[in-house]
Coordinates of C-alpha atoms in Angstrom, one line a residue:
M1 CA -6.5 -19.0 3.8
F2 CA -6.7 -15.3 2.8
I3 CA -10.4 -13.9 2.0
L4 CA -10.3 -11.2 -0.4
P5 CA -13.2 -8.9 -1.8
W6 CA -12.2 -9.5 -5.1
L7 CA -9.0 -10.1 -7.3
K8 CA -9.0 -7.3 -9.5
G9 CA -5.8 -5.4 -8.4
G10 CA -4.9 -3.4 -5.5
N11 CA -2.5 -3.6 -2.1
A12 CA -4.7 -6.5 -0.6
E13 CA -4.1 -8.7 -3.6
T14 CA -0.3 -7.6 -4.1
Y15 CA 0.1 -8.4 -0.1
V16 CA -1.5 -11.8 -0.4
V17 CA 0.4 -12.3 -3.8
N18 CA 3.8 -11.5 -2.5
L19 CA 3.2 -13.7 0.6
A20 CA 2.0 -16.4 -1.4
R21 CA 5.6 -16.1 -3.3
S22 CA 7.6 -15.9 -0.1
I23 CA 6.3 -17.4 2.5
D24 CA 7.9 -21.0 3.2
P25 CA 5.6 -23.6 1.5
K26 CA 7.1 -26.5 3.7
E27 CA 5.4 -24.9 6.5
F28 CA 2.6 -22.8 4.9
E29 CA -0.1 -23.6 2.2
V30 CA -1.5 -20.8 0.9
L31 CA -5.8 -20.8 -0.4
V32 CA -7.4 -17.9 -1.2
W33 CA -11.2 -17.4 -1.1
C34 CA -12.6 -14.3 -3.3
K35 CA -15.8 -12.8 -2.2
G36 CA -16.5 -10.6 -5.1
D37 CA -15.4 -10.0 -8.9
W38 CA -12.7 -12.0 -10.7
G39 CA -9.9 -10.5 -12.1
P40 CA -6.1 -10.9 -13.2
V41 CA -4.9 -11.5 -9.6
G42 CA -7.1 -14.5 -9.4
D43 CA -5.6 -15.5 -13.1
E44 CA -1.8 -14.8 -11.4
L45 CA -2.8 -16.7 -8.0
G46 CA -3.8 -20.0 -10.5
R47 CA -0.6 -19.3 -12.6
M48 CA 1.8 -20.0 -9.0
G49 CA -0.3 -23.0 -8.0
V50 CA -2.4 -21.6 -5.3
K51 CA -6.0 -22.5 -4.5
V52 CA -8.6 -20.2 -5.5
M53 CA -12.4 -20.4 -4.6
D54 CA -14.5 -17.7 -5.4
G55 CA -18.2 -16.8 -4.0
P56 CA -20.0 -14.7 -1.6
I57 CA -19.9 -15.4 2.2
S58 CA -22.8 -13.3 3.6
P59 CA -23.7 -14.6 7.8
L60 CA -27.4 -13.8 6.0
R61 CA -26.9 -16.5 3.6
P62 CA -26.6 -20.0 5.6
D63 CA -26.1 -21.6 2.2
Q64 CA -23.2 -19.2 1.8
M65 CA -21.8 -20.1 5.2
F66 CA -22.2 -23.7 4.7
R67 CA -20.5 -23.4 1.6
L68 CA -17.1 -21.7 3.3
W69 CA -17.7 -24.5 6.6
R70 CA -17.4 -27.4 3.8
Y71 CA -14.6 -26.3 2.1
V72 CA -12.5 -25.1 5.4
R73 CA -13.1 -28.8 6.6
R74 CA -12.4 -30.3 3.2
E75 CA -8.8 -28.4 2.5
H76 CA -7.9 -28.8 6.6
V77 CA -7.8 -24.7 7.1
D78 CA -6.0 -23.9 10.2
I79 CA -6.1 -20.3 9.9
I80 CA -8.5 -17.7 8.0
H81 CA -7.1 -14.5 7.3
S82 CA -9.6 -11.5 6.4
L83 CA -8.2 -8.7 4.1
S84 CA -11.9 -7.4 3.5
L85 CA -11.9 -3.7 4.1
R86 CA -14.8 -4.4 6.9
P87 CA -14.4 -7.7 7.8
T88 CA -18.0 -9.2 9.1
A89 CA -18.5 -10.4 12.7
G90 CA -20.2 -13.9 10.3
E91 CA -16.9 -14.6 9.4
A92 CA -15.4 -14.7 12.8
F93 CA -17.9 -16.1 14.5
M94 CA -17.8 -19.1 11.9
S95 CA -14.2 -19.6 12.4
K96 CA -14.7 -19.9 16.2
L97 CA -17.5 -22.6 15.4
M98 CA -15.1 -24.7 12.9
L99 CA -12.6 -24.2 16.1
R100 CA -10.4 -22.3 13.3
K101 CA -7.9 -19.3 13.9
Y102 CA -9.3 -15.7 12.6
V103 CA -7.2 -12.9 11.8
S104 CA -7.9 -9.8 10.1
S105 CA -6.5 -7.3 8.6
R106 CA -6.3 -3.1 9.2
R107 CA -4.6 -1.5 6.1
S108 CA -5.5 1.8 5.8
T109 CA -8.1 4.5 7.4
R110 CA -10.8 4.1 5.3
Q111 CA -12.7 2.0 7.2
W112 CA -13.1 4.4 9.9
E113 CA -14.0 7.3 7.8
G114 CA -17.2 8.7 6.5
K115 CA -20.5 6.4 7.5
N116 CA -18.2 3.7 8.4
K117 CA -17.9 4.2 11.8
V118 CA -17.5 1.7 14.4
R119 CA -20.5 -0.2 15.4
M120 CA -21.6 -2.7 17.9
R121 CA -21.5 -5.7 15.5
D122 CA -17.6 -4.5 14.7
R123 CA -16.8 -4.9 18.4
V124 CA -18.5 -8.5 18.3
R125 CA -16.3 -9.1 15.7
D126 CA -13.1 -8.2 17.4
R127 CA -13.7 -10.4 20.6
F128 CA -14.0 -13.2 18.2
T129 CA -10.7 -12.3 16.2
D130 CA -7.2 -13.6 17.3
K131 CA -4.9 -11.1 15.9
I132 CA -5.3 -8.4 13.9
V133 CA -2.7 -7.2 11.5
T134 CA -1.9 -3.5 10.6
N135 CA 0.9 -2.5 8.1
S136 CA 2.1 0.7 10.1
N137 CA 2.1 1.4 13.9
M138 CA -0.4 4.5 13.2
I139 CA -2.9 2.3 12.3
A140 CA -2.5 0.1 15.2
R141 CA -3.1 2.7 17.6
L142 CA -6.2 3.9 15.7
A143 CA -7.7 0.5 16.0
G144 CA -7.0 0.3 19.1
R145 CA -8.4 3.7 20.0
L146 CA -11.7 3.3 17.8
E147 CA -12.4 -0.4 18.1
N148 CA -10.9 -0.9 21.8
V149 CA -8.9 -3.6 20.3
P150 CA -6.3 -5.2 23.6
V151 CA -2.2 -4.7 22.4
N152 CA -2.0 -8.1 22.8
K153 CA -4.2 -8.8 19.6
L154 CA -2.6 -6.0 17.0
V155 CA 0.6 -6.9 15.5
T156 CA 2.3 -4.2 12.9
I157 CA 3.8 -5.9 10.0
Y158 CA 5.5 -3.4 7.3
D159 CA 4.7 -4.4 3.6
G160 CA 7.4 -5.5 1.6
V161 CA 8.6 -5.0 -1.6
P162 CA 10.2 -7.6 -4.6
M163 CA 13.6 -6.2 -4.9
D164 CA 14.8 -8.2 -7.5
E165 CA 11.7 -7.2 -9.5
L166 CA 12.4 -3.8 -8.7
S167 CA 15.8 -3.6 -9.8
Q168 CA 14.6 -4.2 -13.2
W169 CA 12.2 -1.0 -13.1
S170 CA 15.3 1.1 -12.9
S171 CA 16.3 0.6 -16.3
V172 CA 18.5 3.8 -17.7
Q173 CA 17.3 3.4 -21.0
D174 CA 13.6 3.5 -20.0
G175 CA 14.3 6.2 -18.1
E176 CA 15.8 8.2 -20.8
E177 CA 13.6 7.4 -23.1
L178 CA 10.3 8.9 -21.4
R179 CA 12.7 12.1 -20.4
K180 CA 13.4 12.6 -24.2
R181 CA 9.9 12.0 -24.7
L182 CA 9.0 14.8 -22.3
N183 CA 11.2 17.0 -23.4
I184 CA 13.6 16.7 -20.4
P185 CA 17.3 17.2 -20.5
E186 CA 19.4 14.6 -19.2
I187 CA 20.8 17.0 -16.3
G188 CA 17.2 18.0 -15.6
Y189 CA 16.0 17.6 -11.7
V190 CA 12.8 15.4 -11.9
I191 CA 10.2 15.0 -9.2
V192 CA 7.9 12.2 -9.8
N193 CA 4.5 11.4 -7.8
V194 CA 2.6 8.0 -8.7
A195 CA -0.7 7.5 -7.3
D196 CA -4.3 7.8 -8.0
M197 CA -6.0 11.5 -8.8
R198 CA -7.9 12.1 -6.2
H199 CA -8.5 14.8 -3.4
S200 CA -7.1 12.2 -0.8
K201 CA -3.8 12.2 -2.2
G202 CA -3.2 16.3 -2.2
Q203 CA -1.9 16.6 -5.7
M204 CA -3.4 20.2 -6.1
Y205 CA -1.2 21.0 -3.0
L206 CA 1.9 19.8 -4.8
L207 CA 1.5 21.9 -8.0
K208 CA 1.1 24.5 -6.2
A209 CA 3.9 23.8 -4.2
F210 CA 5.7 23.3 -7.2
H211 CA 4.5 26.4 -9.1
E212 CA 5.7 28.3 -6.0
A213 CA 9.2 26.4 -6.4
R214 CA 9.5 26.6 -10.4
S215 CA 11.6 29.8 -10.6
K216 CA 13.9 29.0 -7.5
F217 CA 15.2 25.8 -8.6
L218 CA 19.1 26.1 -9.7
G219 CA 18.5 24.0 -13.1
E220 CA 15.6 22.9 -15.3
T221 CA 13.0 20.9 -13.1
H222 CA 10.2 19.0 -14.3
L223 CA 7.3 17.1 -12.3
I224 CA 5.6 14.0 -13.4
I225 CA 2.4 12.7 -12.0
C226 CA 1.6 9.3 -12.8
G227 CA -1.7 7.7 -12.2
E228 CA -5.5 8.1 -13.0
G229 CA -8.4 9.5 -11.5
E230 CA -11.2 12.0 -11.2
E231 CA -9.2 14.9 -9.9
R232 CA -7.1 14.8 -13.1
D233 CA -9.1 17.0 -14.9
N234 CA -9.1 19.8 -12.0
L235 CA -5.1 19.2 -12.1
E236 CA -4.6 19.8 -15.7
L237 CA -7.1 22.8 -15.6
F238 CA -4.0 24.4 -12.7
I239 CA -1.3 23.3 -15.0
K240 CA -2.6 24.9 -18.1
H241 CA -4.1 28.6 -16.1
N242 CA 0.0 28.6 -14.6
S243 CA 1.4 28.1 -18.0
L244 CA 3.1 24.9 -16.4
G245 CA 2.4 22.5 -19.3
S246 CA 6.0 22.3 -20.3
R247 CA 7.4 21.6 -17.0
V248 CA 4.7 19.7 -15.5
H249 CA 3.4 16.0 -17.3
I250 CA 0.7 13.6 -16.3
I251 CA 0.4 10.3 -17.7
G252 CA -1.0 7.3 -17.0
A253 CA -0.5 4.6 -14.4
E254 CA 0.7 1.9 -16.8
E255 CA 4.1 3.7 -17.3
K256 CA 4.8 4.0 -13.9
P257 CA 8.3 1.4 -14.0
A258 CA 9.6 4.1 -16.7
V259 CA 8.7 7.1 -14.1
M260 CA 10.2 5.3 -11.1
A261 CA 13.1 5.0 -13.5
A262 CA 13.1 8.8 -15.0
G263 CA 12.9 10.3 -11.4
D264 CA 15.4 12.0 -9.0
V265 CA 12.9 12.6 -6.2
F266 CA 9.6 10.8 -5.0
V267 CA 6.8 13.1 -3.5
V268 CA 4.2 11.8 -1.3
S269 CA 1.4 14.2 -0.8
S270 CA -1.3 12.6 0.8
L271 CA -3.9 14.4 3.3
G272 CA -4.4 10.6 4.7
E273 CA -2.8 7.2 4.1
G274 CA -2.4 4.2 6.1
F275 CA 0.7 2.9 4.6
S276 CA 2.4 4.2 1.2
R277 CA 3.6 0.9 -0.7
S278 CA 4.9 3.5 -3.7
I279 CA 7.2 5.0 -0.8
I280 CA 9.0 1.8 -0.3
E281 CA 9.3 1.2 -4.3
A282 CA 10.9 4.7 -4.1
M283 CA 13.3 4.0 -1.7
A284 CA 14.4 0.4 -3.7
L285 CA 15.4 2.5 -6.6
G286 CA 17.7 4.6 -4.2
M287 CA 15.4 7.8 -4.4
P288 CA 14.8 10.2 -1.5
I289 CA 11.4 10.7 -0.3
I290 CA 9.6 13.9 0.5
A291 CA 6.1 12.9 2.3
T292 CA 3.7 14.6 4.3
S293 CA 3.4 13.2 8.0
V294 CA 0.1 10.8 7.9
G295 CA -0.5 7.4 8.2
G296 CA 2.6 5.6 8.4
N297 CA 4.9 7.5 6.4
P298 CA 7.0 9.2 9.1
E299 CA 7.7 5.3 10.0
V300 CA 9.2 4.8 6.8
V301 CA 10.8 8.2 5.9
M302 CA 13.4 8.8 8.3
D303 CA 13.2 12.7 8.2
G304 CA 16.6 14.5 7.5
L305 CA 18.2 11.0 6.8
N306 CA 16.6 9.4 3.4
G307 CA 13.7 12.5 3.2
I308 CA 11.8 14.9 4.5
I309 CA 8.6 15.3 6.4
V310 CA 6.1 17.8 6.1
P311 CA 2.7 18.5 7.2
P312 CA -0.3 17.8 4.9
A313 CA -2.3 20.7 2.7
D314 CA 0.9 22.6 3.5
S315 CA 2.2 24.0 0.0
D316 CA 5.0 26.3 1.3
K317 CA 6.4 23.7 3.4
L318 CA 6.2 20.9 0.5
S319 CA 7.7 23.7 -2.1
D320 CA 10.5 24.5 1.0
A321 CA 11.3 20.5 0.6
M322 CA 11.3 19.9 -3.0
L323 CA 14.1 23.1 -3.0
R324 CA 16.0 21.7 -0.3
V325 CA 16.6 18.4 -1.8
G326 CA 16.7 19.7 -5.4
N327 CA 19.5 22.1 -5.1
N328 CA 21.6 20.2 -3.3
I329 CA 22.6 17.4 -5.3
A330 CA 25.4 16.0 -2.8
R331 CA 22.2 15.9 -0.1
R332 CA 20.0 14.2 -2.7
K333 CA 22.6 11.5 -3.4
D334 CA 23.0 10.9 0.1
M335 CA 19.4 10.2 1.1
G336 CA 18.8 8.1 -1.8
Q337 CA 21.7 5.8 -0.7
K338 CA 20.0 5.7 2.9
S339 CA 16.6 5.0 1.2
L340 CA 18.1 2.0 -1.0
D341 CA 19.9 0.8 2.3
R342 CA 17.1 1.1 4.4
A343 CA 14.6 -0.9 2.0
R344 CA 17.1 -3.1 1.9
S345 CA 17.2 -4.1 5.5
E346 CA 13.5 -3.3 7.0
F347 CA 10.9 -3.8 3.6
T348 CA 12.1 -6.8 1.6
L349 CA 9.2 -9.8 1.0
E350 CA 11.7 -12.0 2.9
K351 CA 11.2 -10.1 6.5
M352 CA 7.4 -10.0 5.6
A353 CA 6.9 -13.4 5.1
Q354 CA 9.1 -14.4 8.3
A355 CA 6.5 -11.9 10.5
H356 CA 3.7 -13.6 9.2
E357 CA 5.0 -16.7 9.8
E358 CA 6.1 -16.5 13.4
M359 CA 2.5 -14.8 14.1
Y360 CA 1.0 -18.3 12.3
S361 CA 3.1 -20.3 14.0
K362 CA 2.4 -18.5 17.5
L363 CA -1.3 -18.9 16.6
M364 CA -0.8 -22.5 16.4
G365 CA 1.2 -22.8 19.1
K366 CA 4.4 -23.9 17.4
D367 CA 6.4 -21.4 18.8

């Protein structure tokens, strides 16, 4: 049974939906408990036939913990897997009282940033945790160092992407229509960035890098930033002040499939990252990747093979990388093919599901 903080939509929810689709139904039944707001993901899980319960779980509320205990017993739950940003010690302790295996996930660095420092209750929770699943080796190392988690409790499982669904994104017609609407010529070079618009995503450095490289590109080059967020006004102000309006386009997240279809190169300019699912999606569409050396990015992008790794917050290095890829069509095509090959071999839903099945089976003593 997966415990989710809400069902509004996000990486954790996508992760559970993909697992529910891919895990072997003959061996595992997927259940979901939502602690917070209901949303479209809950409806999607329902259409898939997944049982979804909702209601808060607080260790300070015996009635809520009793409701959880009763549901776990009724549904014969064997493993509880929490995807909360900061799983509670109460969840872990209750799982042990019920003689169930308890798994939690670490999928970003946010649980250790700012006020979210590791406290004694976090270490207590980890003592009652059987496995901690991370989505990159970097996150695993941080969990080991910051939470003192033993190595034998940590397991890294990379996210997978639905290759069949992504192939529908690569509609030539959708990409051509978007290019036409944005006045991008058919042979123009298009750099794309798909991410929330906030400081941590580093899009201001991306704009500065593009501005610096603009006059050095051999052909007409455009940058599309796709997303929403509080940084949008600042980005648009920079575009206006530097007369980039004809070459830089900011559009909403709902147009992500068309943006991906229109792109030639995918750029991740993040200042911090756990694991970028968008990188894998771009690789699955055959795009070379330029990414900052944060989080799990260097584990996915093989520097010099299917893309280029650059330091974070370094617009000069980012500008140089965009020129190196953009001005060499043969290199761009070769990197794109290697991205596609790597996505198909390492980052499929089937591989992600198999890794979870093996972990769950070992926890239940079935290996």
